[in-house]
XYZ file of C-alpha atoms in Angstrom:
386
model
C 0.000 0.000 0.000
C 1.318 3.422 -0.985
C 1.422 5.712 2.040
C 2.837 8.970 3.389
C 3.973 9.431 6.984
C 4.304 12.983 8.328
C 5.613 14.189 11.693
C 5.913 17.764 12.991
C 5.270 19.695 9.809
C 3.240 22.898 10.076
C -0.136 22.137 11.671
C 0.437 18.374 11.273
C 1.950 16.701 14.315
C 1.316 13.097 13.346
C -0.243 11.590 10.245
C -0.086 8.263 8.468
C -2.066 8.281 5.239
C -2.905 5.304 3.043
C -2.842 6.565 -0.527
C -5.576 4.558 -2.232
C -7.164 5.464 -5.573
C -9.404 8.010 -3.852
C -8.268 9.975 -0.789
C -10.433 12.490 1.064
C -9.437 14.983 3.755
C -12.201 16.743 5.667
C -11.843 19.109 8.578
C -12.096 22.651 9.858
C -10.162 25.509 8.261
C -6.413 25.698 8.961
C -6.194 22.099 10.198
C -3.780 21.017 7.466
C -5.957 19.349 4.827
C -4.376 21.204 1.918
C -0.909 20.816 3.394
C -1.266 17.036 3.371
C -2.654 17.003 -0.176
C 0.231 19.156 -1.390
C 2.779 16.942 0.350
C 1.355 13.922 -1.464
C 1.780 15.780 -4.751
C 5.356 16.799 -3.905
C 6.459 13.307 -2.899
C 4.732 11.493 -5.756
C 6.317 13.826 -8.293
C 9.687 13.710 -6.508
C 9.639 9.929 -6.754
C 9.155 10.141 -10.515
C 12.078 12.548 -10.839
C 14.492 10.815 -8.479
C 13.804 7.334 -9.829
C 14.262 8.241 -13.481
C 16.845 11.028 -13.590
C 20.364 11.650 -12.358
C 19.221 13.879 -9.490
C 20.637 12.808 -6.130
C 18.043 14.762 -4.165
C 15.368 17.430 -4.434
C 15.313 20.650 -2.425
C 12.253 20.401 -0.176
C 12.079 24.148 0.500
C 11.948 24.808 -3.237
C 9.071 22.375 -3.669
C 7.197 23.966 -0.773
C 7.668 27.413 -2.287
C 5.828 26.267 -5.425
C 2.779 25.717 -3.205
C 3.267 28.907 -1.179
C 4.135 26.925 1.977
C 6.642 28.452 4.405
C 6.775 26.266 7.515
C 9.790 25.570 9.688
C 11.054 22.160 8.575
C 13.825 21.640 11.142
C 11.820 19.088 13.142
C 9.831 17.637 10.246
C 10.023 13.950 9.430
C 8.372 12.778 6.224
C 8.630 9.420 4.492
C 6.948 7.987 1.402
C 6.321 4.235 1.193
C 5.146 1.577 -1.189
C 4.014 -1.271 1.036
C 6.760 -1.837 3.610
C 9.421 -0.323 1.350
C 10.483 3.213 2.191
C 11.025 4.957 -1.145
C 11.680 8.577 -0.177
C 12.693 10.321 3.004
C 13.204 13.927 4.066
C 16.835 14.276 5.179
C 18.432 17.674 5.955
C 15.666 19.441 4.050
C 16.334 17.313 0.968
C 13.994 14.686 -0.480
C 16.193 11.634 -0.962
C 15.564 8.304 -2.684
C 16.425 5.583 -0.176
C 15.515 2.469 -2.179
C 17.950 2.022 -5.078
C 16.294 -1.182 -6.299
C 13.010 0.674 -6.718
C 14.767 3.224 -8.911
C 15.805 0.476 -11.310
C 12.301 -1.024 -11.434
C 10.598 2.327 -11.911
C 13.030 3.373 -14.618
C 12.171 0.199 -16.527
C 8.468 1.014 -16.189
C 8.956 4.604 -17.342
C 11.100 3.518 -20.287
C 8.268 1.314 -21.510
C 5.999 4.348 -21.401
C 8.603 6.431 -23.218
C 8.436 4.024 -26.141
C 4.752 4.836 -26.548
C 5.574 8.559 -26.522
C 8.380 8.461 -29.082
C 6.099 8.402 -32.124
C 4.156 11.383 -30.784
C 7.394 13.194 -29.991
C 8.682 12.707 -33.546
C 5.473 14.115 -35.004
C 5.546 17.176 -32.750
C 9.248 17.969 -33.233
C 10.170 20.143 -36.255
C 12.363 18.187 -38.675
C 15.354 20.528 -38.402
C 15.269 20.419 -34.624
C 14.822 16.657 -34.607
C 17.891 16.080 -36.803
C 20.034 17.986 -34.298
C 19.354 15.429 -31.565
C 21.672 12.522 -30.917
C 20.285 9.258 -29.556
C 20.815 10.159 -25.895
C 19.287 13.598 -26.317
C 16.314 12.072 -28.095
C 15.684 9.608 -25.255
C 16.121 12.385 -22.704
C 13.561 14.576 -24.482
C 11.074 11.720 -24.764
C 11.581 10.865 -21.107
C 11.002 14.476 -20.092
C 7.779 14.587 -22.105
C 6.558 11.410 -20.421
C 7.358 12.681 -16.938
C 5.655 16.021 -17.476
C 2.515 14.172 -18.486
C 2.689 12.041 -15.346
C 3.226 14.827 -12.809
C 0.367 15.654 -10.458
C -2.310 18.141 -11.441
C -3.185 20.507 -8.611
C -6.554 22.280 -8.872
C -6.670 25.109 -6.307
C -9.675 26.513 -4.485
C -8.654 29.851 -6.040
C -9.532 28.576 -9.545
C -12.318 31.155 -9.694
C -9.583 33.743 -10.293
C -8.852 32.272 -13.710
C -12.481 32.519 -14.736
C -12.485 36.201 -13.859
C -9.345 37.220 -15.738
C -10.547 35.266 -18.786
C -8.421 36.140 -21.820
C -5.622 37.636 -19.694
C -4.155 34.293 -18.597
C -1.014 34.772 -20.653
C -0.506 38.096 -18.880
C 0.298 36.225 -15.682
C 3.680 35.393 -17.182
C 4.198 38.448 -19.405
C 3.698 40.810 -16.458
C 5.395 38.545 -13.914
C 2.350 38.577 -11.635
C 3.306 37.477 -8.115
C 1.324 34.248 -7.900
C 2.560 30.950 -6.432
C 3.926 28.606 -9.092
C 1.162 26.067 -8.452
C -1.451 28.666 -9.483
C 0.450 29.547 -12.635
C 0.775 25.852 -13.418
C -2.993 25.434 -13.140
C -3.548 28.553 -15.266
C -1.321 27.018 -17.938
C -3.228 23.723 -17.862
C -6.540 25.601 -18.034
C -5.389 27.655 -21.003
C -4.347 24.535 -22.899
C -7.564 22.712 -21.995
C -9.942 25.436 -23.124
C -8.140 25.880 -26.444
C -7.914 22.156 -27.156
C -11.465 21.345 -26.083
C -12.864 24.558 -27.554
C -16.448 23.424 -27.089
C -18.100 20.977 -24.708
C -21.483 20.100 -23.266
C -21.836 19.136 -19.593
C -25.345 17.749 -19.437
C -25.137 16.883 -15.725
C -24.912 20.590 -15.022
C -27.173 21.837 -17.855
C -24.146 23.720 -19.076
C -22.510 24.264 -22.458
C -19.051 25.765 -22.882
C -17.397 27.501 -25.828
C -14.003 29.138 -26.226
C -14.717 31.911 -28.711
C -12.293 34.634 -29.833
C -10.238 34.312 -26.697
C -13.269 34.406 -24.410
C -14.855 31.734 -22.235
C -18.560 31.591 -23.018
C -21.238 29.463 -21.397
C -24.840 28.679 -22.177
C -26.828 28.197 -19.010
C -30.631 27.911 -18.956
C -30.597 28.821 -22.680
C -28.800 32.071 -21.885
C -25.395 32.810 -23.406
C -22.955 34.848 -21.328
C -19.287 35.258 -20.577
C -17.925 32.997 -17.867
C -16.610 36.081 -16.060
C -20.211 37.349 -15.830
C -21.655 34.103 -14.468
C -22.234 33.061 -10.862
C -19.318 32.239 -8.560
C -20.369 28.573 -8.554
C -20.089 28.327 -12.347
C -16.811 30.250 -12.287
C -15.412 27.665 -9.866
C -16.864 24.738 -11.785
C -15.861 25.396 -15.394
C -12.048 25.510 -15.005
C -12.235 22.304 -12.957
C -14.379 20.523 -15.546
C -12.225 21.588 -18.494
C -8.891 20.599 -16.965
C -10.220 17.240 -15.749
C -11.841 16.491 -19.112
C -8.745 17.378 -21.102
C -6.197 15.583 -18.921
C -8.181 12.404 -18.295
C -8.868 12.072 -22.017
C -5.297 12.848 -23.077
C -3.353 10.834 -20.524
C -4.564 7.273 -20.632
C -2.993 3.827 -20.734
C 0.093 3.556 -18.550
C -0.058 7.145 -17.390
C -0.776 7.410 -13.687
C -1.647 10.983 -12.804
C -2.693 12.351 -9.439
C -5.412 14.977 -9.361
C -5.466 17.071 -6.190
C -8.738 19.003 -6.010
C -9.257 21.577 -3.294
C -12.855 22.130 -2.224
C -14.729 20.658 -5.197
C -17.902 21.934 -3.552
C -16.817 25.578 -3.804
C -19.867 27.868 -4.202
C -22.055 24.993 -5.425
C -25.558 24.077 -4.280
C -25.660 20.601 -2.630
C -27.318 18.956 -5.643
C -24.526 20.176 -7.916
C -21.938 19.024 -5.378
C -23.305 15.500 -5.723
C -23.351 15.723 -9.513
C -19.750 16.925 -9.535
C -18.549 14.032 -7.366
C -20.380 11.578 -9.636
C -18.766 13.195 -12.674
C -15.231 13.160 -11.237
C -15.390 9.555 -10.062
C -16.805 8.496 -13.426
C -13.925 10.206 -15.252
C -11.173 8.228 -13.523
C -12.840 5.027 -12.259
C -11.651 2.821 -15.110
C -8.289 4.556 -15.554
C -5.054 4.371 -13.612
C -5.341 7.940 -12.334
C -5.812 8.816 -8.667
C -7.668 11.654 -7.010
C -7.400 13.544 -3.714
C -10.137 15.797 -2.364
C -9.884 18.367 0.406
C -13.325 19.418 1.559
C -15.465 21.070 4.205
C -18.657 19.604 2.814
C -20.638 16.732 4.366
C -22.437 16.467 1.012
C -19.190 15.441 -0.676
C -18.766 12.637 1.869
C -22.398 11.582 1.584
C -22.089 11.422 -2.195
C -18.990 9.229 -1.967
C -20.680 7.071 0.657
C -23.585 6.424 -1.712
C -21.195 5.305 -4.459
C -19.616 2.886 -1.976
C -23.026 1.623 -0.921
C -23.827 0.785 -4.539
C -20.713 -1.413 -4.812
C -21.326 -2.974 -1.373
C -24.883 -3.847 -2.359
C -23.684 -5.469 -5.573
C -21.030 -7.460 -3.702
C -23.700 -8.845 -1.372
C -26.443 -9.219 -4.007
C -24.879 -9.601 -7.474
C -28.229 -10.744 -8.816
C -29.503 -7.168 -8.261
C -26.927 -5.601 -10.564
C -29.484 -4.262 -13.008
C -31.558 -2.631 -10.266
C -28.481 -1.115 -8.587
C -27.204 0.164 -11.911
C -30.532 1.903 -12.527
C -30.019 3.898 -9.327
C -26.244 4.452 -9.499
C -24.422 3.691 -12.773
C -21.752 1.009 -12.424
C -19.224 3.466 -13.861
C -19.462 5.379 -10.560
C -19.297 2.536 -8.038
C -16.488 2.783 -5.477
C -14.932 -0.253 -3.871
C -14.510 0.137 -0.112
C -10.811 -0.742 -0.369
C -10.165 1.908 -3.030
C -10.947 4.897 -0.831
C -9.343 6.461 2.252
C -11.245 9.124 4.205
C -9.592 11.145 6.944
C -10.731 13.812 9.363
C -7.878 16.232 10.032
C -8.122 17.558 13.578
C -5.773 18.755 16.334
C -2.661 18.044 14.304
C -3.581 14.429 13.543
C -5.566 12.456 10.989
C -8.303 9.999 11.874
C -9.715 7.452 9.479
C -13.497 7.824 9.430
C -14.255 4.653 7.505
C -16.580 2.240 9.286
C -15.154 -1.250 8.777
C -18.270 -3.026 10.033
C -20.657 -1.379 7.591
C -18.006 -0.580 4.944
C -19.046 3.035 4.850
C -18.014 6.499 6.018
C -18.736 7.344 9.653
C -22.039 9.203 9.509
C -21.379 11.020 12.785
C -18.477 12.858 11.182
C -20.317 13.330 7.899
C -22.861 15.623 9.474
C -22.124 16.145 13.156
C -23.292 19.752 12.849
C -26.833 18.472 12.238
C -26.794 16.944 15.718
C -25.869 20.302 17.216
C -28.607 22.061 15.274
C -31.102 19.362 16.223
C -30.332 19.700 19.940
C -30.664 23.476 19.801
C -33.870 23.185 17.789
C -35.399 20.730 20.280
C -34.499 22.922 23.266
C -35.950 26.033 21.658
C -39.096 24.145 20.635
C -39.544 22.912 24.222
C -39.255 26.495 25.493
C -41.622 27.828 22.867
C -44.396 25.358 23.632
C -43.713 24.840 27.342
C -46.411 27.309 28.400
């Protein structure tokens, strides 16, 4: 089992996270949800680099800076595992590969992927430039292209910004706007996605998208308008949908990308939150990609819990497959062992999966409802006591 162990880093005092296909962090603000998600991205990508290139180590502070993280790392201990094998470790503020045998195995795996990229690389490389490359340079270029495609895709909560600036995305670089590198990276992915997709229909959300003369346009409720003039929920939703659609369609086969999505529920009504979770799970379920959510929303957990329930019901009653599929499409079912759900609280993480019922702990899903219910009952008693 792939896992990340973190000690004494920022708000996180102790955390051991099993990195299954789907990972969810829920908790109050400033508890460290995003920090953990970003650390997963850093260590997964560092493993790709260190196990396929000549780098001896990677500067941890530099990686943190990309995500606008500035914590004291002097007491931090972080290790990245595959099963019982420690692959990476933080030593003297450097991310170091500690399993040389794994490097050999992973390089062999990456080289097989490179072979599938070579033909594409030849087509995309101008003939004059291509003829300048010797064999080693050619392999190096193909390897670099493969790795870039496999690096994590981070989708920030601040994605609404890129809907607002619309056709000024390129200005972020031209004017050297002081944004963290992770935001600029997302802006770049968004710009590529909207140009390549150009037009798309998202029926789940009754939404059509067009990229027209450098502008993002949407058709919502039969009304055409600029994305920058739409509601905050749509402005948060569209960049997320476009990047996910483009990258999941482009990077298939042996590619194994991580998608880190901060607050998928941002500015969305609960019904649309559910539809978005269904959409995202459906996009990667039958692919090798992985996804991490950070969320404040009990509706996100409830939606995931329902997708697990569908698979659990099928496992116990396979003869009811048709009936289950009519309620929840099989393309969205989640196996209990494929998801990890953690509450981040008081510097630690707590698994909130219920092993007995193979579900998510409902007390954590909506504990605030209990508080509201108690207050409501007390006030009702007072109101009608006379």
